[in-house]
C-alpha cells in the first residue's frame, strides 16, 4: 500500500474509533425518559418553587420554598408529591428566596435557606438562614426559630444569585451568581462570627457552561440559557450539579480539587431540563438520586438516578 494511502487509512481508522467512542460515551450519559419519575407537588401554595433540599431525617422526603413574594416558610413533601407539613421560620424575612440546601453533622440535621436574589443588583446585603430540620412533622404547620442569620455582603458590590450549596465537611457555604458576564463563585463559613456582617470571599469565575471550549460571556446584568438557577454538592463531596433553564450539568470533584477547580472542568454528564422553568435541584441524602423541580402550578418535579462518573 502506498505511504499516502496508509496515512489516510490510519487517520480514517482513528476518526472512526473516536466517533464511536464519543457516541457511546454520550449515549451512556443520556437519561431515558422512562428512567425519570415525574410527579406534581400537591401543595397548592407551592407555586413558584425556587429551592429544593433533601431531608436528612426522613427517607424520600424533601423541602422546598417559593420564589419572591411569599412569606418565610418551607414545604415538605414525599417522593409522590404528597404534602407532609409546612414549616414557618419565625423571625425570617423573604425578600427573594432563591435556593436552599441541607446537611447533617454530629450535632443534627439542618436546613440552609438563601435569600440571595437581587434582579436589579441593588441590595446592600444578602441573607442566609440556618434552621434545624424539625423532627416532629405530624402537624400541618410547624414552627422553627432561626439558629443563625448570616447577613452577607459582596465586597465588589451587589450581585444577583440563585445558586447555593453547602459543604458540611469544610463547613463552608458557596454562592454562584447569575447575572454577571461569567458566573462568580463566593463562599462564607458556617462558623463566621455571629452578629457581624460577613464579607463573602470571592473564589473566581466559572467558565464551563455549556463546556470549557464553548463557554462565552453573557451580557453583564442579563441572563441567558446558561445562567445558573440552582447548585448542589453531593453528600460525599465528590460531585456538584449546576442547573440552568436548559440543562443540568454534573461535575466530578477529585480528591484534592477545590470546588472552583471542579466547576471549571467540563461536565461529565448533562441532562436536559424538560420542564417549563427549572430553578431547583438536590441530591437525595444518600446521593443515589437527583431531584429537579420547576416553577408552576402545580410544581412539577423529576426524580432519577444520579449520573455515574
XYZ file of N, CA, C and O in Angstrom, residues 63-263:
804
model
N -37.667 19.181 51.055
C -38.108 20.512 51.445
C -38.003 21.435 50.240
O -37.113 21.283 49.404
N -38.911 22.416 50.172
C -38.895 23.361 49.059
C -39.416 24.708 49.526
O -40.098 24.810 50.557
N -39.115 25.736 48.766
C -39.644 27.070 49.055
C -40.013 27.774 47.760
O -39.545 27.410 46.673
N -40.838 28.800 47.893
C -41.215 29.629 46.764
C -40.175 30.703 46.496
O -39.307 30.996 47.328
N -40.329 31.330 45.338
C -39.531 32.476 44.930
C -40.015 33.709 45.701
O -40.762 33.599 46.669
N -39.622 34.887 45.244
C -40.006 36.132 45.911
C -41.526 36.284 45.937
O -42.244 35.777 45.088
N -42.011 37.000 46.939
C -43.445 37.246 47.068
C -44.131 36.393 48.107
O -45.287 36.640 48.458
N -43.453 35.376 48.627
C -44.038 34.523 49.655
C -43.492 34.940 51.016
O -42.592 35.782 51.127
N -44.013 34.334 52.067
C -43.508 34.565 53.412
C -42.363 33.594 53.701
O -42.052 32.732 52.871
N -41.742 33.722 54.873
C -40.624 32.855 55.223
C -41.094 31.480 55.661
O -41.290 31.234 56.858
N -41.221 30.576 54.712
C -41.711 29.234 55.022
C -41.175 28.217 54.026
O -40.809 28.540 52.903
N -41.155 26.966 54.486
C -40.767 25.833 53.667
C -41.902 24.839 53.617
O -42.750 24.785 54.519
N -41.911 24.025 52.566
C -42.914 22.975 52.406
C -42.209 21.627 52.317
O -41.208 21.497 51.613
N -42.731 20.646 53.030
C -42.175 19.293 52.980
C -43.146 18.384 52.236
O -44.362 18.470 52.427
N -42.581 17.508 51.387
C -43.402 16.559 50.631
C -42.586 15.301 50.395
O -41.356 15.290 50.540
N -43.288 14.220 50.015
C -42.593 12.959 49.764
C -42.347 12.771 48.274
O -42.627 13.667 47.463
N -41.801 11.602 47.902
C -41.425 11.368 46.507
C -42.606 11.034 45.605
O -42.421 10.680 44.440
N -43.812 11.182 46.131
C -45.032 11.086 45.314
C -45.712 12.440 45.199
O -46.757 12.559 44.551
N -45.157 13.440 45.876
C -45.724 14.783 45.846
C -46.692 15.079 46.970
O -47.241 16.188 47.037
N -46.917 14.102 47.860
C -47.857 14.307 48.960
C -47.275 15.275 49.991
O -46.125 15.130 50.414
N -48.075 16.237 50.420
C -47.628 17.219 51.400
C -47.454 16.569 52.767
O -48.302 15.797 53.218
N -46.334 16.876 53.423
C -46.079 16.390 54.771
C -46.382 17.479 55.790
O -47.148 17.283 56.725
N -45.783 18.658 55.617
C -46.022 19.758 56.543
C -45.550 21.066 55.920
O -44.882 21.080 54.876
N -45.903 22.142 56.582
C -45.423 23.476 56.237
C -44.625 23.981 57.430
O -45.080 23.919 58.573
N -43.413 24.457 57.184
C -42.531 24.936 58.243
C -42.428 26.449 58.160
O -41.897 27.000 57.196
N -42.945 27.144 59.192
C -42.837 28.593 59.276
C -41.573 28.946 60.040
O -41.364 28.476 61.168
N -40.733 29.753 59.425
C -39.462 30.129 60.046
C -39.649 31.489 60.707
O -39.629 32.533 60.048
N -39.879 31.459 61.993
C -40.189 32.667 62.748
C -39.012 33.633 62.743
O -37.862 33.246 62.954
N -39.317 34.897 62.477
C -38.295 35.933 62.505
C -37.537 36.118 61.205
O -36.662 36.984 61.130
N -37.859 35.340 60.182
C -37.154 35.464 58.900
C -37.871 36.457 57.997
O -39.079 36.670 58.110
N -37.116 37.072 57.118
C -37.692 37.860 56.035
C -37.555 37.049 54.756
O -36.769 36.108 54.696
N -38.317 37.415 53.751
C -38.271 36.655 52.494
C -38.332 37.640 51.335
O -39.318 37.717 50.610
N -37.247 38.376 51.164
C -37.190 39.342 50.064
C -37.159 38.620 48.728
O -37.955 38.894 47.842
N -36.234 37.683 48.583
C -36.137 36.920 47.333
C -35.390 35.619 47.607
O -34.215 35.474 47.268
N -36.095 34.657 48.209
C -35.511 33.342 48.449
C -35.281 32.660 47.115
O -36.198 32.540 46.294
N -34.064 32.177 46.891
C -33.730 31.614 45.582
C -33.181 30.198 45.618
O -33.263 29.488 44.627
N -32.609 29.758 46.718
C -32.086 28.394 46.758
C -31.937 27.965 48.205
O -31.953 28.794 49.126
N -31.811 26.669 48.407
C -31.609 26.134 49.749
C -30.769 24.875 49.659
O -30.555 24.312 48.577
N -30.285 24.423 50.806
C -29.505 23.207 50.879
C -29.743 22.580 52.248
O -30.381 23.176 53.116
N -29.251 21.383 52.424
C -29.405 20.676 53.700
C -28.129 19.894 53.982
O -27.384 19.544 53.075
N -27.915 19.614 55.250
C -26.748 18.818 55.624
C -26.948 18.240 57.016
O -27.860 18.638 57.758
N -26.098 17.295 57.346
C -26.146 16.662 58.654
C -24.728 16.551 59.192
O -23.797 16.221 58.455
N -24.562 16.832 60.489
C -23.285 16.609 61.147
C -23.541 15.946 62.494
O -24.660 15.492 62.762
N -22.535 15.885 63.339
C -22.669 15.166 64.604
C -23.686 15.799 65.542
O -24.169 15.150 66.476
N -24.039 17.051 65.299
C -24.971 17.741 66.189
C -26.418 17.693 65.712
O -27.330 18.063 66.445
N -26.653 17.271 64.467
C -28.030 17.189 63.991
C -28.158 17.420 62.502
O -27.172 17.447 61.763
N -29.420 17.585 62.053
C -29.737 17.827 60.639
C -30.214 19.269 60.487
O -30.981 19.770 61.322
N -29.774 19.903 59.398
C -30.010 21.339 59.249
C -30.483 21.695 57.834
O -30.180 20.995 56.868
N -31.193 22.829 57.766
C -31.644 23.404 56.506
C -31.053 24.803 56.386
O -31.012 25.559 57.363
N -30.598 25.135 55.189
C -29.963 26.417 54.917
C -30.723 27.086 53.783
O -30.881 26.500 52.710
N -31.228 28.298 54.013
C -32.066 28.983 53.026
C -31.386 30.263 52.580
O -30.939 31.070 53.412
N -31.311 30.456 51.264
C -30.619 31.609 50.704
C -31.564 32.677 50.188
O -32.209 32.493 49.155
N -31.644 33.790 50.907
C -32.359 34.984 50.428
C -31.333 35.811 49.674
O -30.827 36.823 50.156
N -31.008 35.355 48.472
C -29.838 35.864 47.746
C -30.185 36.461 46.384
O -29.298 36.894 45.655
N -31.490 36.499 46.047
C -31.887 37.061 44.765
C -31.829 38.579 44.771
O -32.133 39.227 45.783
N -31.438 39.148 43.645
C -31.319 40.608 43.533
C -31.305 40.970 42.052
O -30.252 41.307 41.493
N -32.487 40.910 41.419
C -32.566 41.094 39.970
C -31.953 42.410 39.499
O -31.336 42.477 38.434
N -32.146 43.470 40.277
C -31.627 44.788 39.885
C -30.207 45.027 40.406
O -29.620 46.052 40.119
N -29.688 44.081 41.171
C -28.342 44.170 41.744
C -28.152 45.485 42.503
O -27.225 46.252 42.256
N -29.072 45.692 43.487
C -29.060 46.908 44.285
C -28.995 46.641 45.785
O -28.730 47.568 46.565
N -29.238 45.390 46.225
C -29.311 45.103 47.655
C -27.944 45.283 48.325
O -26.936 44.739 47.843
N -27.903 46.002 49.445
C -26.613 46.131 50.143
C -26.182 44.840 50.826
O -24.995 44.628 51.060
N -27.177 43.966 51.162
C -26.876 42.714 51.837
C -27.657 41.577 51.194
O -28.721 41.785 50.610
N -27.143 40.383 51.318
C -27.907 39.157 51.077
C -28.038 38.461 52.432
O -27.282 38.748 53.360
N -29.000 37.573 52.544
C -29.251 36.913 53.822
C -29.333 35.404 53.635
O -29.939 34.931 52.663
N -28.738 34.675 54.552
C -28.862 33.219 54.585
C -29.285 32.830 55.999
O -28.769 33.371 56.987
N -30.244 31.890 56.080
C -30.772 31.444 57.367
C -30.455 29.968 57.584
O -30.593 29.151 56.665
N -30.063 29.650 58.807
C -29.813 28.269 59.216
C -30.853 27.882 60.255
O -31.032 28.586 61.253
N -31.551 26.758 60.016
C -32.537 26.250 60.967
C -32.327 24.754 61.134
O -31.776 24.080 60.253
N -32.767 24.238 62.276
C -32.741 22.789 62.476
C -33.887 22.159 61.690
O -34.994 22.704 61.641
N -33.604 21.015 61.078
C -34.702 20.286 60.445
C -35.590 19.713 61.548
O -35.105 19.016 62.441
N -36.889 19.990 61.508
C -37.762 19.539 62.595
C -37.942 18.027 62.600
O -38.146 17.409 61.558
N -37.873 17.449 63.783
C -38.072 16.009 63.921
C -39.549 15.653 63.927
O -39.937 14.594 63.427
N -40.368 16.520 64.494
C -41.808 16.269 64.574
C -42.516 17.023 63.453
O -42.604 18.249 63.472
N -42.986 16.291 62.466
C -43.701 16.898 61.335
C -45.116 16.320 61.243
O -45.684 16.213 60.158
N -45.684 15.966 62.375
C -47.009 15.342 62.401
C -48.135 16.352 62.219
O -49.254 15.981 61.876
N -47.856 17.646 62.447
C -48.878 18.671 62.290
C -48.789 19.298 60.904
O -47.744 19.286 60.259
N -49.901 19.886 60.482
C -49.947 20.505 59.158
C -49.028 21.712 59.079
O -48.470 22.017 58.016
N -48.871 22.413 60.190
C -47.984 23.580 60.245
C -47.114 23.462 61.489
O -47.619 23.234 62.590
N -45.810 23.600 61.310
C -44.882 23.607 62.441
C -44.035 24.869 62.353
O -43.944 25.508 61.301
N -43.430 25.242 63.482
C -42.633 26.456 63.548
C -41.178 26.115 63.864
O -40.883 25.104 64.496
N -40.290 26.996 63.430
C -38.865 26.844 63.744
C -38.268 28.214 63.998
O -38.618 29.195 63.323
N -37.373 28.284 64.966
C -36.605 29.501 65.193
C -35.323 29.472 64.363
O -34.823 28.410 63.997
N -34.807 30.642 64.066
C -33.560 30.750 63.318
C -32.384 30.439 64.246
O -32.249 31.046 65.302
N -31.552 29.492 63.861
C -30.338 29.210 64.622
C -29.249 30.237 64.338
O -28.556 30.693 65.241
N -29.072 30.546 63.066
C -28.096 31.550 62.650
C -28.654 32.357 61.491
O -29.242 31.803 60.571
N -28.484 33.656 61.564
C -28.766 34.544 60.444
C -27.431 35.079 59.959
O -26.679 35.680 60.735
N -27.140 34.834 58.678
C -25.881 35.284 58.100
C -26.154 36.485 57.184
O -26.623 36.302 56.050
N -25.897 37.715 57.638
C -26.008 38.882 56.748
C -24.725 38.995 55.923
O -23.626 39.152 56.471
N -24.855 38.887 54.614
C -23.695 38.769 53.733
C -23.523 40.023 52.885
O -24.506 40.635 52.445
N -22.290 40.372 52.605
C -22.011 41.495 51.733
C -20.940 41.094 50.725
O -19.953 40.447 51.077
N -21.181 41.458 49.456
C -20.170 41.285 48.413
C -19.262 42.513 48.451
O -19.734 43.648 48.295
N -17.987 42.295 48.624
C -17.076 43.434 48.741
C -16.875 44.161 47.420
O -16.402 45.303 47.402
N -17.262 43.538 46.301
C -17.154 44.200 44.998
C -18.502 44.720 44.519
O -18.671 45.027 43.340
N -19.479 44.837 45.416
C -20.785 45.373 45.051
C -21.837 44.285 44.918
O -21.519 43.095 44.893
N -23.130 44.671 44.827
C -24.227 43.704 44.806
C -24.188 42.769 43.595
O -23.729 43.148 42.511
N -24.684 41.565 43.807
C -24.813 40.567 42.744
C -26.154 39.847 42.899
O -26.667 39.704 44.012
N -26.680 39.377 41.783
C -27.866 38.531 41.796
C -27.419 37.078 41.768
O -26.536 36.704 40.995
N -28.019 36.257 42.628
C -27.643 34.846 42.671
C -28.882 33.992 42.927
O -29.823 34.421 43.612
N -28.868 32.794 42.360
C -29.948 31.834 42.579
C -29.409 30.453 42.932
O -30.164 29.488 42.959
N -28.112 30.356 43.203
C -27.474 29.050 43.397
C -26.658 29.049 44.674
O -25.756 29.881 44.842
N -26.981 28.110 45.561
C -26.318 27.998 46.860
C -26.105 26.534 47.187
O -26.970 25.697 46.919
N -24.953 26.210 47.762
C -24.665 24.834 48.178
C -23.770 24.864 49.405
O -22.997 25.811 49.597
N -23.867 23.832 50.226
C -23.068 23.763 51.446
C -22.170 22.536 51.406
O -22.577 21.468 50.953
N -20.945 22.712 51.840
C -20.016 21.609 52.034
C -19.881 21.417 53.535
O -19.181 22.182 54.212
N -20.560 20.406 54.076
C -20.594 20.201 55.523
C -19.225 19.830 56.076
O -18.894 20.190 57.214
N -18.417 19.116 55.298
C -17.084 18.731 55.762
C -16.189 19.958 55.906
O -15.436 20.087 56.876
N -16.255 20.866 54.940
C -15.486 22.109 55.006
C -16.115 23.125 55.946
O -15.444 24.061 56.377
N -17.433 22.962 56.190
C -18.251 23.936 56.909
C -18.230 25.283 56.199
O -18.112 26.348 56.810
N -18.377 25.204 54.881
C -18.402 26.388 54.035
C -19.637 26.362 53.144
O -20.061 25.299 52.678
N -20.190 27.536 52.921
C -21.354 27.702 52.050
C -20.905 28.468 50.811
O -20.205 29.489 50.915
N -21.321 27.988 49.643
C -20.919 28.580 48.362
C -22.129 29.194 47.661
O -23.223 28.620 47.677
N -21.911 30.337 47.035
C -22.943 31.035 46.272
C -22.394 31.307 44.877
O -21.269 31.800 44.725
N -23.204 30.987 43.860
C -22.807 31.198 42.463
C -23.741 32.226 41.838
O -24.964 32.055 41.856
N -23.185 33.298 41.292
C -24.010 34.391 40.784
C -24.614 34.057 39.424
O -24.177 33.145 38.727
N -25.629 34.849 39.061
C -26.424 34.572 37.862
C -26.241 35.598 36.744
O -26.188 35.239 35.571
N -26.171 36.887 37.079
C -26.250 37.940 36.060
C -24.913 38.579 35.711
O -24.872 39.605 35.042
N -23.820 37.992 36.162
C -22.512 38.504 35.756
C -22.144 37.950 34.381
O -22.708 36.952 33.926
N -21.182 38.591 33.729
C -20.788 38.134 32.396
C -20.324 36.680 32.435
O -20.553 35.909 31.504
N -19.663 36.292 33.523
C -19.325 34.905 33.819
C -19.769 34.652 35.260
O -19.541 35.499 36.133
N -20.413 33.524 35.559
C -20.827 33.253 36.943
C -19.640 33.351 37.896
O -18.545 32.852 37.609
N -19.860 33.987 39.035
C -18.810 34.212 40.020
C -19.107 33.399 41.277
O -20.240 33.398 41.766
N -18.093 32.713 41.785
C -18.256 31.843 42.944
C -17.722 32.542 44.202
O -16.597 33.028 44.227
N -18.578 32.573 45.237
C -18.226 33.158 46.531
C -18.477 32.116 47.621
O -19.184 31.133 47.412
N -17.931 32.384 48.815
C -18.194 31.477 49.917
C -18.083 32.204 51.260
O -17.501 33.292 51.347
N -18.666 31.585 52.296
C -18.511 32.052 53.671
C -18.580 30.847 54.590
O -19.005 29.755 54.191
N -18.180 31.041 55.842
C -18.106 29.943 56.796
C -19.377 29.841 57.627
O -19.934 30.860 58.060
N -19.810 28.604 57.860
C -20.922 28.382 58.783
C -20.580 28.860 60.187
O -21.479 29.142 60.990
N -19.309 28.953 60.495
C -18.858 29.340 61.827
C -18.400 30.789 61.887
O -17.652 31.179 62.795
N -18.854 31.600 60.939
C -18.499 33.022 60.941
C -18.975 33.672 62.243
O -19.954 33.235 62.859
N -18.292 34.713 62.666
C -18.613 35.387 63.923
C -20.054 35.889 63.897
O -20.482 36.548 62.942
N -20.815 35.560 64.915
C -22.212 35.967 64.999
C -22.316 37.474 65.222
O -21.408 38.106 65.762
N -23.461 38.016 64.793
C -23.786 39.440 64.982
C -22.844 40.366 64.219
O -22.710 41.546 64.564
N -22.179 39.845 63.211
C -21.306 40.657 62.375
C -21.713 40.495 60.911
O -22.130 39.415 60.478
N -21.611 41.573 60.145
C -21.794 41.457 58.709
C -20.641 40.636 58.141
O -19.472 40.875 58.470
N -20.972 39.675 57.298
C -19.974 38.712 56.828
C -19.566 39.043 55.392
O -20.411 38.989 54.480
N -18.315 39.390 55.151
C -17.870 39.600 53.764
C -17.713 38.266 53.050
O -17.087 37.338 53.565
N -18.306 38.165 51.893
C -18.181 36.952 51.093
C -16.800 36.905 50.434
O -16.332 37.914 49.896
N -16.190 35.751 50.476
C -14.878 35.572 49.855
C -15.059 35.197 48.385
O -15.729 34.211 48.066
N -14.476 35.985 47.515
C -14.554 35.710 46.074
C -13.538 34.634 45.704
O -12.348 34.754 46.004
N -14.032 33.557 45.040
C -13.165 32.437 44.685
C -12.696 32.492 43.228
O -11.600 32.048 42.908
N -13.552 33.005 42.341
C -13.190 33.052 40.932
C -14.407 32.860 40.046
O -15.532 32.667 40.521
N -14.194 32.917 38.741
C -15.275 32.749 37.765
C -15.414 31.283 37.367
O -14.443 30.526 37.384
N -16.623 30.925 37.000
C -16.901 29.583 36.479
C -17.150 29.719 34.982
O -18.121 30.361 34.555
N -16.276 29.096 34.181
C -16.348 29.225 32.716
C -16.408 27.841 32.075
O -15.554 27.483 31.272
N -17.415 27.091 32.425
C -17.508 25.708 31.929
C -18.881 25.356 31.374
O -19.135 24.192 31.080
N -19.779 26.325 31.255
C -21.131 26.047 30.752
C -21.306 26.731 29.404
O -21.071 27.941 29.304
N -21.667 26.019 28.356
C -22.016 24.598 28.317
C -20.799 23.667 28.335
O -20.915 22.496 28.598
N -19.626 24.211 28.038
C -18.374 23.458 28.133
C -17.249 24.473 28.229
O -17.438 25.671 27.965
N -16.074 24.002 28.592
C -14.920 24.900 28.673
C -14.642 25.505 27.298
O -14.351 26.697 27.169
N -14.779 24.689 26.261
C -14.450 25.141 24.907
C -15.506 26.091 24.338
O -15.177 27.004 23.570
N -16.767 25.919 24.714
C -17.856 26.693 24.115
C -18.386 27.801 25.016
O -19.300 28.526 24.627
N -17.832 27.931 26.192
C -18.315 28.965 27.103
C -18.037 30.352 26.547
O -16.941 30.634 26.053
N -19.032 31.231 26.623
C -18.875 32.617 26.210
C -19.495 33.520 27.262
O -20.350 33.089 28.046
N -19.083 34.768 27.276
C -19.632 35.728 28.229
C -21.062 36.083 27.847
O -21.410 36.138 26.668
N -21.904 36.285 28.848
C -23.228 36.823 28.610
C -23.203 38.320 28.928
O -22.245 38.826 29.516
N -24.247 39.022 28.535
C -24.316 40.449 28.809
C -24.356 40.698 30.313
O -25.150 40.087 31.025
N -23.478 41.572 30.818
C -23.464 41.894 32.236
C -24.829 42.445 32.660
O -25.363 43.371 32.052
N -25.405 41.844 33.690
C -26.730 42.252 34.154
C -27.865 41.511 33.498
O -29.013 41.623 33.929
N -27.563 40.727 32.453
C -28.600 39.977 31.755
C -28.561 38.509 32.130
O -27.780 38.076 32.982
N -29.433 37.741 31.492
C -29.435 36.295 31.703
C -29.470 35.599 30.351
O -29.809 36.205 29.337
N -29.107 34.319 30.376
C -29.092 33.522 29.161
C -29.496 32.101 29.507
O -29.758 31.784 30.674
N -29.523 31.234 28.516
C -29.849 29.837 28.761
C -28.831 29.126 29.620
O -29.103 28.056 30.152
N -27.654 29.730 29.793
C -26.613 29.126 30.623
C -26.465 29.757 31.994
O -25.534 29.432 32.726
N -27.382 30.663 32.367
C -27.298 31.313 33.681
C -27.681 30.326 34.776
O -28.721 29.674 34.687
N -26.893 30.216 35.845
C -27.201 29.250 36.917
C -28.470 29.618 37.684
O -28.634 30.764 38.112
N -29.356 28.645 37.868
C -30.573 28.843 38.656
C -30.600 27.974 39.906
O -31.510 28.121 40.724
N -29.636 27.094 40.077
C -29.514 26.278 41.291
C -28.159 25.588 41.268
O -27.553 25.409 40.203
N -27.710 25.181 42.453
C -26.457 24.448 42.574
C -26.562 23.540 43.794
O -27.248 23.863 44.770
N -25.908 22.399 43.735
C -25.871 21.496 44.888
C -24.615 20.654 44.839
O -24.087 20.363 43.755
N -24.111 20.291 46.016
C -22.984 19.383 46.147
C -23.507 18.043 46.638
O -24.443 17.987 47.446
N -22.892 16.961 46.180
C -23.304 15.631 46.618
C -22.935 15.429 48.080
O -22.002 16.058 48.598
N -23.649 14.554 48.791
C -23.360 14.321 50.212
C -21.913 13.887 50.475
O -21.348 14.230 51.519
N -21.306 13.154 49.541
C -19.922 12.709 49.713
C -18.896 13.774 49.326
O -17.700 13.593 49.560
N -19.368 14.846 48.703
C -18.453 15.896 48.299
C -17.640 15.577 47.065
O -16.631 16.240 46.808
N -18.070 14.591 46.277
C -17.308 14.197 45.094
C -17.960 14.642 43.783
O -17.465 14.311 42.703
N -19.040 15.403 43.870
C -19.774 15.789 42.674
C -20.562 17.062 42.962
O -20.955 17.328 44.100
N -20.750 17.851 41.930
C -21.602 19.032 42.022
C -22.524 19.056 40.822
O -22.206 18.497 39.768
N -23.668 19.692 40.987
C -24.540 19.944 39.846
C -24.860 21.429 39.796
O -24.942 22.099 40.829
N -24.991 21.937 38.591
C -25.446 23.301 38.347
C -26.638 23.226 37.403
O -26.563 22.597 36.342
N -27.730 23.861 37.797
C -28.940 23.889 36.987
C -28.983 25.194 36.201
O -28.668 26.267 36.734
N -29.354 25.097 34.927
C -29.701 26.265 34.122
C -31.114 26.033 33.593
O -31.695 24.963 33.790
N -31.682 27.012 32.932
C -33.031 26.835 32.407
C -33.089 25.731 31.355
O -34.117 25.081 31.188
N -31.980 25.471 30.676
C -31.972 24.470 29.603
C -31.514 23.095 30.079
O -32.122 22.084 29.737
N -30.432 23.065 30.844
C -29.803 21.781 31.190
C -29.336 21.783 32.634
O -29.223 22.826 33.274
N -29.039 20.563 33.115
C -28.354 20.401 34.391
C -26.997 19.771 34.108
O -26.909 18.764 33.400
N -25.949 20.364 34.664
C -24.578 19.956 34.410
C -24.006 19.303 35.662
O -24.190 19.805 36.777
N -23.271 18.197 35.477
C -22.706 17.434 36.584
C -21.185 17.453 36.485
O -20.615 17.137 35.434
N -20.546 17.807 37.605
C -19.104 17.990 37.625
C -18.463 17.032 38.623
O -18.927 16.898 39.757
N -17.398 16.403 38.208
C -16.638 15.490 39.058
C -15.650 16.295 39.895
O -14.972 17.209 39.398
N -15.540 15.950 41.167
C -14.561 16.591 42.030
C -13.558 15.555 42.511
O -13.904 14.616 43.231
N -12.310 15.720 42.099
C -11.255 14.813 42.524
C -10.833 15.133 43.962
O -11.195 16.180 44.515
N -10.056 14.258 44.549
C -9.740 14.327 45.974
C -9.165 15.670 46.396
O -9.542 16.218 47.435
N -8.252 16.219 45.633
C -7.578 17.452 46.042
C -8.108 18.694 45.340
O -7.520 19.777 45.456
N -9.218 18.554 44.632
C -9.804 19.690 43.925
C -10.521 20.630 44.890
O -11.219 20.188 45.811
N -10.400 21.927 44.649
C -11.305 22.886 45.271
C -12.608 22.849 44.468
O -12.658 22.319 43.347
N -13.659 23.426 45.028
C -14.910 23.460 44.265
C -14.770 24.342 43.023
O -15.367 24.059 41.980
N -13.975 25.392 43.107
C -13.755 26.224 41.927
C -13.076 25.420 40.827
O -13.456 25.510 39.648
N -12.087 24.626 41.174
C -11.406 23.794 40.178
C -12.361 22.769 39.588
O -12.369 22.543 38.368
N -13.174 22.144 40.430
C -14.114 21.128 39.950
C -15.131 21.727 38.988
O -15.459 21.127 37.953
N -15.626 22.914 39.306
C -16.666 23.541 38.490
C -16.126 24.138 37.202
O -16.909 24.509 36.321
